[in-house]
Amino acid sequence: MSNKTAHTLNDLIAIARDGKEFYEEAAQKVDDAELRTLFARIATTKSQLVNELSAAVQAAGGKPEDSGTFVGSMQQMYGKVRATLGDTEYGYVAELEESEDRLLEAFDEASRDADTPPAARDVVVRLLPEVRACHDVMRTRKLAMKNAK
């Protein structure tokens, strides 16, 4: 496995792990049962992404990333503050949608980057529809909540 493949996939693992942890926390903090269920479901999807990306890194002889990112930690903290100071449900949805933007952008970039090794690109392209679906769900939810205000 090239260092570039491990680096590319490990960056995606860290960002997906950020999302997983943020969704798990949000599911504990919101009162709305439908949102709790949605957040828990997407946290499970993020966990599966982390597992699949980690397996690809291991299969190629690399060591999978086992933590999130600083940006993800800051985004999660901002989401907590925002939810505490205002509409908890909308605050979490808005910040989680931002997290989805970040993951989708990273996946899109890895799939388009000419320097992404073929082994990494294959995994990224295979998982991209799932990443896009989670993003679209949260974007739609955020817009619906914003328009309902």
Short mmCIF file of N, CA, C and O in Angstrom, two decimals:
data_model
loop_
_atom_site.label_atom_id
_atom_site.label_comp_id
_atom_site.label_asym_id
_atom_site.label_seq_id
_atom_site.Cartn_x
_atom_site.Cartn_y
_atom_site.Cartn_z
N MET A 1 0.85 -1.19 0.00
CA MET A 1 0.00 0.00 0.00
C MET A 1 0.89 1.24 0.00
O MET A 1 1.84 1.32 0.75
N SER A 2 0.53 2.17 -0.83
CA SER A 2 1.31 3.40 -0.85
C SER A 2 0.92 4.26 0.35
O SER A 2 -0.19 4.17 0.87
N ASN A 3 1.84 5.10 0.77
CA ASN A 3 1.54 6.04 1.85
C ASN A 3 0.41 6.97 1.45
O ASN A 3 -0.39 7.39 2.28
N LYS A 4 0.32 7.30 0.16
CA LYS A 4 -0.73 8.19 -0.34
C LYS A 4 -2.11 7.54 -0.17
O LYS A 4 -3.05 8.20 0.22
N THR A 5 -2.21 6.25 -0.44
CA THR A 5 -3.49 5.55 -0.27
C THR A 5 -3.90 5.57 1.20
O THR A 5 -5.04 5.92 1.53
N ALA A 6 -2.98 5.21 2.08
CA ALA A 6 -3.29 5.20 3.52
C ALA A 6 -3.66 6.60 3.99
O ALA A 6 -4.64 6.77 4.73
N HIS A 7 -2.91 7.59 3.55
CA HIS A 7 -3.18 8.97 3.96
C HIS A 7 -4.56 9.42 3.49
O HIS A 7 -5.34 9.99 4.26
N THR A 8 -4.88 9.16 2.23
CA THR A 8 -6.18 9.55 1.67
C THR A 8 -7.32 8.90 2.44
O THR A 8 -8.27 9.57 2.87
N LEU A 9 -7.24 7.59 2.62
CA LEU A 9 -8.32 6.87 3.32
C LEU A 9 -8.37 7.24 4.80
O LEU A 9 -9.46 7.36 5.37
N ASN A 10 -7.23 7.44 5.43
CA ASN A 10 -7.22 7.81 6.84
C ASN A 10 -7.81 9.20 7.08
O ASN A 10 -8.46 9.43 8.09
N ASP A 11 -7.61 10.12 6.14
CA ASP A 11 -8.27 11.43 6.25
C ASP A 11 -9.79 11.26 6.25
O ASP A 11 -10.50 11.88 7.04
N LEU A 12 -10.27 10.40 5.37
CA LEU A 12 -11.71 10.17 5.29
C LEU A 12 -12.23 9.46 6.55
O LEU A 12 -13.33 9.76 7.02
N ILE A 13 -11.43 8.54 7.07
CA ILE A 13 -11.81 7.85 8.32
C ILE A 13 -11.97 8.88 9.44
O ILE A 13 -12.97 8.85 10.18
N ALA A 14 -11.02 9.78 9.58
CA ALA A 14 -11.07 10.77 10.66
C ALA A 14 -12.30 11.66 10.54
O ALA A 14 -12.98 11.94 11.54
N ILE A 15 -12.62 12.10 9.33
CA ILE A 15 -13.78 12.98 9.14
C ILE A 15 -15.08 12.21 9.38
O ILE A 15 -16.01 12.72 10.02
N ALA A 16 -15.15 10.97 8.91
CA ALA A 16 -16.35 10.15 9.15
C ALA A 16 -16.50 9.85 10.64
O ALA A 16 -17.62 9.83 11.17
N ARG A 17 -15.39 9.62 11.33
CA ARG A 17 -15.44 9.37 12.77
C ARG A 17 -15.97 10.60 13.51
O ARG A 17 -16.76 10.49 14.44
N ASP A 18 -15.55 11.81 13.08
CA ASP A 18 -16.09 13.04 13.65
C ASP A 18 -17.61 13.04 13.56
O ASP A 18 -18.31 13.32 14.53
N GLY A 19 -18.11 12.72 12.36
CA GLY A 19 -19.56 12.72 12.15
C GLY A 19 -20.26 11.69 13.01
O GLY A 19 -21.28 11.98 13.62
N LYS A 20 -19.69 10.51 13.09
CA LYS A 20 -20.28 9.44 13.91
C LYS A 20 -20.44 9.89 15.35
O LYS A 20 -21.51 9.77 15.95
N GLU A 21 -19.36 10.43 15.91
CA GLU A 21 -19.40 10.86 17.31
C GLU A 21 -20.38 12.01 17.52
O GLU A 21 -21.10 12.05 18.53
N PHE A 22 -20.44 12.94 16.59
CA PHE A 22 -21.33 14.08 16.69
C PHE A 22 -22.78 13.61 16.61
O PHE A 22 -23.64 14.06 17.38
N TYR A 23 -23.09 12.71 15.69
CA TYR A 23 -24.46 12.17 15.58
C TYR A 23 -24.86 11.43 16.85
O TYR A 23 -25.99 11.56 17.32
N GLU A 24 -23.94 10.65 17.40
CA GLU A 24 -24.25 9.91 18.63
C GLU A 24 -24.57 10.87 19.76
O GLU A 24 -25.53 10.67 20.51
N GLU A 25 -23.78 11.92 19.88
CA GLU A 25 -24.03 12.91 20.93
C GLU A 25 -25.36 13.62 20.70
O GLU A 25 -26.16 13.79 21.62
N ALA A 26 -25.60 14.05 19.47
CA ALA A 26 -26.84 14.78 19.15
C ALA A 26 -28.07 13.91 19.44
O ALA A 26 -29.08 14.42 19.93
N ALA A 27 -27.96 12.62 19.15
CA ALA A 27 -29.09 11.72 19.41
C ALA A 27 -29.45 11.69 20.89
O ALA A 27 -30.61 11.50 21.25
N GLN A 28 -28.46 11.90 21.74
CA GLN A 28 -28.69 11.91 23.19
C GLN A 28 -29.27 13.24 23.67
O GLN A 28 -29.89 13.30 24.73
N LYS A 29 -29.06 14.31 22.90
CA LYS A 29 -29.39 15.65 23.37
C LYS A 29 -30.73 16.20 22.89
O LYS A 29 -31.25 17.13 23.49
N VAL A 30 -31.27 15.67 21.80
CA VAL A 30 -32.51 16.22 21.26
C VAL A 30 -33.72 15.52 21.87
O VAL A 30 -33.65 14.34 22.23
N ASP A 31 -34.81 16.27 21.98
CA ASP A 31 -36.05 15.71 22.53
C ASP A 31 -36.91 15.04 21.46
O ASP A 31 -37.67 14.12 21.75
N ASP A 32 -36.81 15.51 20.24
CA ASP A 32 -37.64 15.01 19.14
C ASP A 32 -37.28 13.56 18.82
O ASP A 32 -36.13 13.26 18.43
N ALA A 33 -38.25 12.66 18.97
CA ALA A 33 -38.00 11.22 18.77
C ALA A 33 -37.59 10.90 17.34
O ALA A 33 -36.72 10.05 17.10
N GLU A 34 -38.19 11.58 16.37
CA GLU A 34 -37.85 11.32 14.97
C GLU A 34 -36.39 11.71 14.70
O GLU A 34 -35.66 10.99 14.03
N LEU A 35 -35.97 12.86 15.24
CA LEU A 35 -34.57 13.28 15.05
C LEU A 35 -33.61 12.32 15.77
O LEU A 35 -32.56 11.99 15.24
N ARG A 36 -33.99 11.88 16.98
CA ARG A 36 -33.13 10.93 17.70
C ARG A 36 -32.91 9.68 16.86
O ARG A 36 -31.79 9.18 16.74
N THR A 37 -33.98 9.18 16.26
CA THR A 37 -33.90 7.99 15.42
C THR A 37 -33.05 8.25 14.18
O THR A 37 -32.20 7.43 13.82
N LEU A 38 -33.26 9.40 13.54
CA LEU A 38 -32.49 9.76 12.36
C LEU A 38 -31.00 9.87 12.70
O LEU A 38 -30.15 9.33 12.01
N PHE A 39 -30.70 10.58 13.79
CA PHE A 39 -29.31 10.76 14.19
C PHE A 39 -28.65 9.41 14.50
O PHE A 39 -27.50 9.17 14.12
N ALA A 40 -29.36 8.54 15.19
CA ALA A 40 -28.81 7.22 15.53
C ALA A 40 -28.56 6.40 14.26
O ALA A 40 -27.54 5.71 14.14
N ARG A 41 -29.49 6.49 13.31
CA ARG A 41 -29.35 5.74 12.05
C ARG A 41 -28.13 6.24 11.27
O ARG A 41 -27.33 5.44 10.77
N ILE A 42 -27.95 7.56 11.19
CA ILE A 42 -26.82 8.09 10.44
C ILE A 42 -25.51 7.81 11.18
O ILE A 42 -24.48 7.55 10.55
N ALA A 43 -25.54 7.81 12.52
CA ALA A 43 -24.33 7.44 13.28
C ALA A 43 -23.91 6.02 12.93
O ALA A 43 -22.71 5.73 12.77
N THR A 44 -24.88 5.13 12.78
CA THR A 44 -24.59 3.75 12.39
C THR A 44 -23.98 3.70 10.99
O THR A 44 -23.02 2.97 10.74
N THR A 45 -24.53 4.50 10.08
CA THR A 45 -23.98 4.58 8.72
C THR A 45 -22.53 5.07 8.76
O THR A 45 -21.66 4.53 8.07
N LYS A 46 -22.27 6.09 9.58
CA LYS A 46 -20.90 6.61 9.69
C LYS A 46 -19.97 5.54 10.26
O LYS A 46 -18.83 5.41 9.83
N SER A 47 -20.45 4.77 11.21
CA SER A 47 -19.66 3.69 11.80
C SER A 47 -19.31 2.66 10.72
O SER A 47 -18.18 2.17 10.66
N GLN A 48 -20.27 2.35 9.87
CA GLN A 48 -20.02 1.40 8.78
C GLN A 48 -18.99 1.96 7.79
O GLN A 48 -18.13 1.23 7.30
N LEU A 49 -19.08 3.27 7.51
CA LEU A 49 -18.09 3.91 6.63
C LEU A 49 -16.69 3.78 7.23
O LEU A 49 -15.73 3.41 6.54
N VAL A 50 -16.58 4.10 8.52
CA VAL A 50 -15.29 4.00 9.22
C VAL A 50 -14.77 2.57 9.13
O VAL A 50 -13.59 2.34 8.82
N ASN A 51 -15.64 1.60 9.37
CA ASN A 51 -15.23 0.19 9.32
C ASN A 51 -14.76 -0.22 7.93
O ASN A 51 -13.75 -0.91 7.79
N GLU A 52 -15.50 0.18 6.91
CA GLU A 52 -15.12 -0.19 5.54
C GLU A 52 -13.82 0.47 5.11
O GLU A 52 -12.97 -0.16 4.48
N LEU A 53 -13.67 1.76 5.44
CA LEU A 53 -12.43 2.45 5.10
C LEU A 53 -11.25 1.86 5.87
O LEU A 53 -10.17 1.66 5.31
N SER A 54 -11.48 1.55 7.14
CA SER A 54 -10.42 0.95 7.96
C SER A 54 -10.01 -0.41 7.41
O SER A 54 -8.82 -0.74 7.37
N ALA A 55 -10.99 -1.20 6.99
CA ALA A 55 -10.69 -2.51 6.42
C ALA A 55 -9.86 -2.37 5.15
O ALA A 55 -8.93 -3.16 4.91
N ALA A 56 -10.16 -1.35 4.34
CA ALA A 56 -9.39 -1.13 3.11
C ALA A 56 -7.95 -0.75 3.43
O ALA A 56 -7.01 -1.21 2.77
N VAL A 57 -7.76 0.07 4.46
CA VAL A 57 -6.41 0.45 4.87
C VAL A 57 -5.66 -0.78 5.38
O VAL A 57 -4.52 -1.03 5.00
N GLN A 58 -6.33 -1.57 6.24
CA GLN A 58 -5.69 -2.78 6.79
C GLN A 58 -5.38 -3.80 5.71
O GLN A 58 -4.31 -4.41 5.71
N ALA A 59 -6.32 -4.00 4.79
CA ALA A 59 -6.13 -4.98 3.72
C ALA A 59 -4.92 -4.65 2.87
O ALA A 59 -4.26 -5.53 2.33
N ALA A 60 -4.63 -3.36 2.78
CA ALA A 60 -3.48 -2.92 1.98
C ALA A 60 -2.21 -2.77 2.83
O ALA A 60 -1.21 -2.27 2.36
N GLY A 61 -2.30 -3.21 4.10
CA GLY A 61 -1.11 -3.21 4.94
C GLY A 61 -0.86 -1.95 5.75
O GLY A 61 0.20 -1.79 6.34
N GLY A 62 -1.84 -1.07 5.81
CA GLY A 62 -1.67 0.17 6.56
C GLY A 62 -2.33 0.12 7.93
O GLY A 62 -2.98 -0.86 8.29
N LYS A 63 -2.14 1.18 8.70
CA LYS A 63 -2.75 1.30 10.03
C LYS A 63 -3.86 2.33 9.95
O LYS A 63 -3.61 3.50 9.66
N PRO A 64 -5.12 1.91 10.20
CA PRO A 64 -6.25 2.84 10.11
C PRO A 64 -6.20 3.92 11.19
O PRO A 64 -5.76 3.67 12.32
N GLU A 65 -6.67 5.09 10.82
CA GLU A 65 -6.79 6.22 11.76
C GLU A 65 -7.76 5.82 12.87
O GLU A 65 -8.80 5.22 12.60
N ASP A 66 -7.42 6.15 14.11
CA ASP A 66 -8.30 5.76 15.22
C ASP A 66 -8.85 6.96 15.99
O ASP A 66 -9.37 6.81 17.10
N SER A 67 -8.75 8.14 15.41
CA SER A 67 -9.33 9.31 16.07
C SER A 67 -9.94 10.23 15.02
O SER A 67 -9.80 10.01 13.82
N GLY A 68 -10.61 11.26 15.51
CA GLY A 68 -11.22 12.24 14.62
C GLY A 68 -10.25 13.37 14.33
O GLY A 68 -9.04 13.23 14.46
N THR A 69 -10.81 14.53 13.97
CA THR A 69 -9.99 15.69 13.61
C THR A 69 -10.23 16.84 14.58
O THR A 69 -11.26 16.90 15.25
N PHE A 70 -9.30 17.76 14.60
CA PHE A 70 -9.45 18.97 15.42
C PHE A 70 -10.65 19.78 14.93
O PHE A 70 -11.45 20.26 15.73
N VAL A 71 -10.78 19.92 13.62
CA VAL A 71 -11.90 20.68 13.06
C VAL A 71 -13.22 20.05 13.49
O VAL A 71 -14.16 20.75 13.86
N GLY A 72 -13.29 18.72 13.46
CA GLY A 72 -14.51 18.04 13.87
C GLY A 72 -14.83 18.28 15.33
O GLY A 72 -15.98 18.48 15.71
N SER A 73 -13.81 18.28 16.18
CA SER A 73 -14.01 18.55 17.61
C SER A 73 -14.54 19.96 17.82
O SER A 73 -15.44 20.19 18.64
N MET A 74 -13.97 20.91 17.10
CA MET A 74 -14.42 22.30 17.22
C MET A 74 -15.85 22.46 16.72
O MET A 74 -16.65 23.16 17.32
N GLN A 75 -16.17 21.78 15.63
CA GLN A 75 -17.52 21.86 15.07
C GLN A 75 -18.53 21.26 16.05
O GLN A 75 -19.61 21.81 16.26
N GLN A 76 -18.17 20.16 16.68
CA GLN A 76 -19.04 19.53 17.66
C GLN A 76 -19.25 20.46 18.86
O GLN A 76 -20.37 20.61 19.34
N MET A 77 -18.18 21.10 19.31
CA MET A 77 -18.30 22.03 20.43
C MET A 77 -19.19 23.21 20.06
O MET A 77 -20.06 23.61 20.83
N TYR A 78 -19.00 23.75 18.87
CA TYR A 78 -19.83 24.86 18.41
C TYR A 78 -21.29 24.42 18.32
O TYR A 78 -22.20 25.18 18.68
N GLY A 79 -21.53 23.22 17.85
CA GLY A 79 -22.90 22.70 17.77
C GLY A 79 -23.56 22.62 19.14
O GLY A 79 -24.73 22.95 19.30
N LYS A 80 -22.80 22.20 20.14
CA LYS A 80 -23.33 22.15 21.51
C LYS A 80 -23.70 23.53 22.01
O LYS A 80 -24.76 23.73 22.59
N VAL A 81 -22.80 24.49 21.79
CA VAL A 81 -23.06 25.86 22.24
C VAL A 81 -24.27 26.42 21.52
O VAL A 81 -25.17 27.00 22.14
N ARG A 82 -24.32 26.24 20.22
CA ARG A 82 -25.43 26.75 19.42
C ARG A 82 -26.75 26.13 19.87
O ARG A 82 -27.77 26.83 19.99
N ALA A 83 -26.74 24.84 20.13
CA ALA A 83 -27.96 24.16 20.58
C ALA A 83 -28.38 24.62 21.97
O ALA A 83 -29.56 24.74 22.26
N THR A 84 -27.41 24.89 22.82
CA THR A 84 -27.70 25.35 24.18
C THR A 84 -28.32 26.74 24.18
O THR A 84 -29.21 27.04 24.96
N LEU A 85 -27.84 27.58 23.28
CA LEU A 85 -28.29 28.98 23.26
C LEU A 85 -29.55 29.22 22.45
O LEU A 85 -30.13 30.30 22.52
N GLY A 86 -29.97 28.25 21.67
CA GLY A 86 -31.13 28.48 20.81
C GLY A 86 -31.97 27.24 20.65
O GLY A 86 -32.14 26.45 21.57
N ASP A 87 -32.48 27.07 19.47
CA ASP A 87 -33.31 25.93 19.10
C ASP A 87 -32.41 24.69 19.03
O ASP A 87 -31.63 24.54 18.09
N THR A 88 -32.51 23.82 20.02
CA THR A 88 -31.63 22.66 20.11
C THR A 88 -31.68 21.81 18.84
O THR A 88 -30.64 21.48 18.28
N GLU A 89 -32.88 21.46 18.40
CA GLU A 89 -33.01 20.58 17.24
C GLU A 89 -32.39 21.22 15.99
O GLU A 89 -31.58 20.60 15.31
N TYR A 90 -32.76 22.48 15.72
CA TYR A 90 -32.22 23.13 14.53
C TYR A 90 -30.71 23.33 14.66
O TYR A 90 -29.98 23.16 13.69
N GLY A 91 -30.24 23.67 15.83
CA GLY A 91 -28.81 23.86 16.04
C GLY A 91 -28.02 22.61 15.70
O GLY A 91 -27.00 22.68 15.00
N TYR A 92 -28.48 21.47 16.18
CA TYR A 92 -27.79 20.22 15.86
C TYR A 92 -27.92 19.88 14.38
O TYR A 92 -26.94 19.49 13.74
N VAL A 93 -29.11 20.03 13.82
CA VAL A 93 -29.29 19.71 12.40
C VAL A 93 -28.38 20.58 11.53
O VAL A 93 -27.71 20.09 10.62
N ALA A 94 -28.32 21.87 11.83
CA ALA A 94 -27.48 22.78 11.04
C ALA A 94 -26.01 22.39 11.13
O ALA A 94 -25.30 22.36 10.11
N GLU A 95 -25.54 22.09 12.31
CA GLU A 95 -24.12 21.73 12.47
C GLU A 95 -23.82 20.35 11.89
O GLU A 95 -22.75 20.13 11.33
N LEU A 96 -24.76 19.43 12.01
CA LEU A 96 -24.55 18.11 11.42
C LEU A 96 -24.55 18.19 9.90
O LEU A 96 -23.79 17.48 9.24
N GLU A 97 -25.36 19.09 9.36
CA GLU A 97 -25.36 19.29 7.91
C GLU A 97 -24.01 19.85 7.46
O GLU A 97 -23.48 19.46 6.42
N GLU A 98 -23.42 20.72 8.26
CA GLU A 98 -22.08 21.24 7.97
C GLU A 98 -21.05 20.10 7.99
O GLU A 98 -20.14 20.04 7.17
N SER A 99 -21.21 19.19 8.94
CA SER A 99 -20.34 18.03 9.04
C SER A 99 -20.48 17.16 7.78
O SER A 99 -19.48 16.66 7.24
N GLU A 100 -21.71 17.01 7.31
CA GLU A 100 -21.96 16.25 6.08
C GLU A 100 -21.31 16.94 4.88
O GLU A 100 -20.75 16.28 4.01
N ASP A 101 -21.39 18.28 4.83
CA ASP A 101 -20.74 19.03 3.75
C ASP A 101 -19.25 18.71 3.71
O ASP A 101 -18.67 18.48 2.65
N ARG A 102 -18.65 18.72 4.89
CA ARG A 102 -17.20 18.48 5.01
C ARG A 102 -16.82 17.08 4.53
O ARG A 102 -15.84 16.90 3.79
N LEU A 103 -17.60 16.07 4.94
CA LEU A 103 -17.31 14.70 4.52
C LEU A 103 -17.53 14.52 3.02
O LEU A 103 -16.69 13.93 2.33
N LEU A 104 -18.63 15.05 2.51
CA LEU A 104 -18.92 14.92 1.08
C LEU A 104 -17.84 15.61 0.24
O LEU A 104 -17.37 15.06 -0.76
N GLU A 105 -17.42 16.78 0.68
CA GLU A 105 -16.36 17.49 -0.04
C GLU A 105 -15.06 16.68 -0.05
O GLU A 105 -14.39 16.58 -1.08
N ALA A 106 -14.72 16.07 1.07
CA ALA A 106 -13.51 15.25 1.14
C ALA A 106 -13.61 14.03 0.23
O ALA A 106 -12.65 13.67 -0.46
N PHE A 107 -14.78 13.38 0.20
CA PHE A 107 -14.97 12.23 -0.68
C PHE A 107 -14.93 12.65 -2.14
O PHE A 107 -14.29 11.99 -2.97
N ASP A 108 -15.61 13.76 -2.48
CA ASP A 108 -15.60 14.25 -3.85
C ASP A 108 -14.18 14.57 -4.30
O ASP A 108 -13.77 14.22 -5.40
N GLU A 109 -13.45 15.24 -3.43
CA GLU A 109 -12.07 15.62 -3.75
C GLU A 109 -11.20 14.38 -3.98
O GLU A 109 -10.45 14.31 -4.95
N ALA A 110 -11.33 13.40 -3.10
CA ALA A 110 -10.54 12.16 -3.25
C ALA A 110 -10.92 11.42 -4.53
O ALA A 110 -10.05 10.82 -5.18
N SER A 111 -12.18 11.46 -4.91
CA SER A 111 -12.60 10.74 -6.12
C SER A 111 -12.12 11.44 -7.39
O SER A 111 -11.90 10.79 -8.41
N ARG A 112 -11.95 12.77 -7.34
CA ARG A 112 -11.54 13.54 -8.52
C ARG A 112 -10.04 13.78 -8.62
O ARG A 112 -9.52 14.05 -9.69
N ASP A 113 -9.35 13.70 -7.48
CA ASP A 113 -7.93 14.03 -7.44
C ASP A 113 -7.12 13.04 -8.26
O ASP A 113 -7.15 11.83 -8.00
N ALA A 114 -6.39 13.55 -9.23
CA ALA A 114 -5.57 12.69 -10.09
C ALA A 114 -4.50 11.96 -9.29
O ALA A 114 -4.01 10.91 -9.72
N ASP A 115 -4.14 12.49 -8.12
CA ASP A 115 -3.10 11.86 -7.30
C ASP A 115 -3.64 10.76 -6.39
O ASP A 115 -2.87 10.07 -5.73
N THR A 116 -4.97 10.62 -6.32
CA THR A 116 -5.53 9.56 -5.48
C THR A 116 -5.22 8.21 -6.13
O THR A 116 -5.57 7.99 -7.29
N PRO A 117 -4.55 7.34 -5.40
CA PRO A 117 -4.21 6.02 -5.96
C PRO A 117 -5.48 5.24 -6.33
O PRO A 117 -6.52 5.38 -5.67
N PRO A 118 -5.39 4.40 -7.36
CA PRO A 118 -6.57 3.63 -7.80
C PRO A 118 -7.24 2.82 -6.69
O PRO A 118 -8.47 2.78 -6.62
N ALA A 119 -6.46 2.22 -5.81
CA ALA A 119 -7.06 1.40 -4.73
C ALA A 119 -7.91 2.28 -3.81
O ALA A 119 -9.01 1.88 -3.41
N ALA A 120 -7.42 3.45 -3.49
CA ALA A 120 -8.18 4.37 -2.64
C ALA A 120 -9.39 4.91 -3.38
O ALA A 120 -10.49 4.99 -2.83
N ARG A 121 -9.21 5.26 -4.65
CA ARG A 121 -10.33 5.80 -5.44
C ARG A 121 -11.46 4.78 -5.55
O ARG A 121 -12.64 5.14 -5.46
N ASP A 122 -11.12 3.51 -5.74
CA ASP A 122 -12.15 2.47 -5.85
C ASP A 122 -13.03 2.43 -4.60
O ASP A 122 -14.25 2.35 -4.69
N VAL A 123 -12.42 2.50 -3.43
CA VAL A 123 -13.16 2.48 -2.17
C VAL A 123 -14.01 3.75 -2.05
O VAL A 123 -15.19 3.69 -1.69
N VAL A 124 -13.40 4.88 -2.36
CA VAL A 124 -14.10 6.16 -2.25
C VAL A 124 -15.32 6.19 -3.17
O VAL A 124 -16.42 6.56 -2.74
N VAL A 125 -15.14 5.79 -4.41
CA VAL A 125 -16.24 5.82 -5.38
C VAL A 125 -17.36 4.86 -4.96
O VAL A 125 -18.54 5.17 -5.10
N ARG A 126 -16.99 3.72 -4.40
CA ARG A 126 -17.99 2.75 -3.95
C ARG A 126 -18.82 3.29 -2.79
O ARG A 126 -20.03 3.05 -2.70
N LEU A 127 -18.19 4.04 -1.89
CA LEU A 127 -18.88 4.55 -0.70
C LEU A 127 -19.54 5.92 -0.92
O LEU A 127 -20.39 6.33 -0.13
N LEU A 128 -19.18 6.59 -1.98
CA LEU A 128 -19.68 7.95 -2.24
C LEU A 128 -21.20 8.06 -2.28
O LEU A 128 -21.75 9.02 -1.70
N PRO A 129 -21.93 7.14 -2.90
CA PRO A 129 -23.40 7.28 -2.90
C PRO A 129 -24.00 7.31 -1.49
O PRO A 129 -24.94 8.08 -1.22
N GLU A 130 -23.46 6.52 -0.58
CA GLU A 130 -23.93 6.49 0.80
C GLU A 130 -23.64 7.83 1.50
O GLU A 130 -24.47 8.37 2.22
N VAL A 131 -22.45 8.36 1.26
CA VAL A 131 -22.06 9.65 1.83
C VAL A 131 -22.99 10.74 1.30
O VAL A 131 -23.50 11.57 2.06
N ARG A 132 -23.23 10.72 0.00
CA ARG A 132 -24.12 11.72 -0.62
C ARG A 132 -25.54 11.60 -0.08
O ARG A 132 -26.21 12.61 0.16
N ALA A 133 -26.02 10.39 0.12
CA ALA A 133 -27.39 10.19 0.63
C ALA A 133 -27.54 10.78 2.03
O ALA A 133 -28.53 11.46 2.32
N CYS A 134 -26.57 10.55 2.91
CA CYS A 134 -26.63 11.13 4.26
C CYS A 134 -26.60 12.65 4.19
O CYS A 134 -27.36 13.33 4.90
N HIS A 135 -25.75 13.18 3.34
CA HIS A 135 -25.66 14.63 3.16
C HIS A 135 -27.01 15.19 2.73
O HIS A 135 -27.49 16.18 3.28
N ASP A 136 -27.62 14.55 1.73
CA ASP A 136 -28.87 15.06 1.19
C ASP A 136 -30.00 15.00 2.21
O ASP A 136 -30.83 15.92 2.28
N VAL A 137 -30.02 13.96 3.03
CA VAL A 137 -31.03 13.86 4.08
C VAL A 137 -30.91 15.03 5.06
O VAL A 137 -31.89 15.67 5.42
N MET A 138 -29.69 15.31 5.48
CA MET A 138 -29.49 16.39 6.45
C MET A 138 -29.72 17.76 5.83
O MET A 138 -30.28 18.65 6.46
N ARG A 139 -29.32 17.94 4.58
CA ARG A 139 -29.58 19.23 3.91
C ARG A 139 -31.08 19.47 3.77
O ARG A 139 -31.58 20.56 4.08
N THR A 140 -31.81 18.44 3.37
CA THR A 140 -33.26 18.56 3.23
C THR A 140 -33.91 18.85 4.57
O THR A 140 -34.80 19.71 4.67
N ARG A 141 -33.46 18.18 5.63
CA ARG A 141 -34.01 18.39 6.97
C ARG A 141 -33.73 19.83 7.43
O ARG A 141 -34.60 20.50 7.97
N LYS A 142 -32.53 20.29 7.22
CA LYS A 142 -32.16 21.65 7.63
C LYS A 142 -33.01 22.69 6.90
O LYS A 142 -33.54 23.61 7.53
N LEU A 143 -33.16 22.54 5.60
CA LEU A 143 -33.96 23.50 4.83
C LEU A 143 -35.42 23.47 5.25
O LEU A 143 -36.05 24.53 5.37
N ALA A 144 -35.94 22.29 5.51
CA ALA A 144 -37.35 22.19 5.95
C ALA A 144 -37.54 22.87 7.31
O ALA A 144 -38.52 23.59 7.53
N MET A 145 -36.59 22.67 8.22
CA MET A 145 -36.69 23.29 9.54
C MET A 145 -36.53 24.81 9.45
O MET A 145 -37.22 25.56 10.13
N LYS A 146 -35.63 25.25 8.58
CA LYS A 146 -35.40 26.69 8.40
C LYS A 146 -36.65 27.36 7.82
O LYS A 146 -37.04 28.45 8.27
N ASN A 147 -37.27 26.72 6.84
CA ASN A 147 -38.46 27.27 6.20
C ASN A 147 -39.68 27.24 7.12
O ASN A 147 -40.61 28.03 6.94
N ALA A 148 -39.67 26.35 8.11
CA ALA A 148 -40.80 26.24 9.04
C ALA A 148 -40.76 27.31 10.13
O ALA A 148 -41.73 27.52 10.84
N LYS A 149 -39.62 27.97 10.26
CA LYS A 149 -39.47 28.98 11.32
C LYS A 149 -40.26 30.22 11.03
O LYS A 149 -40.46 30.66 9.99
#
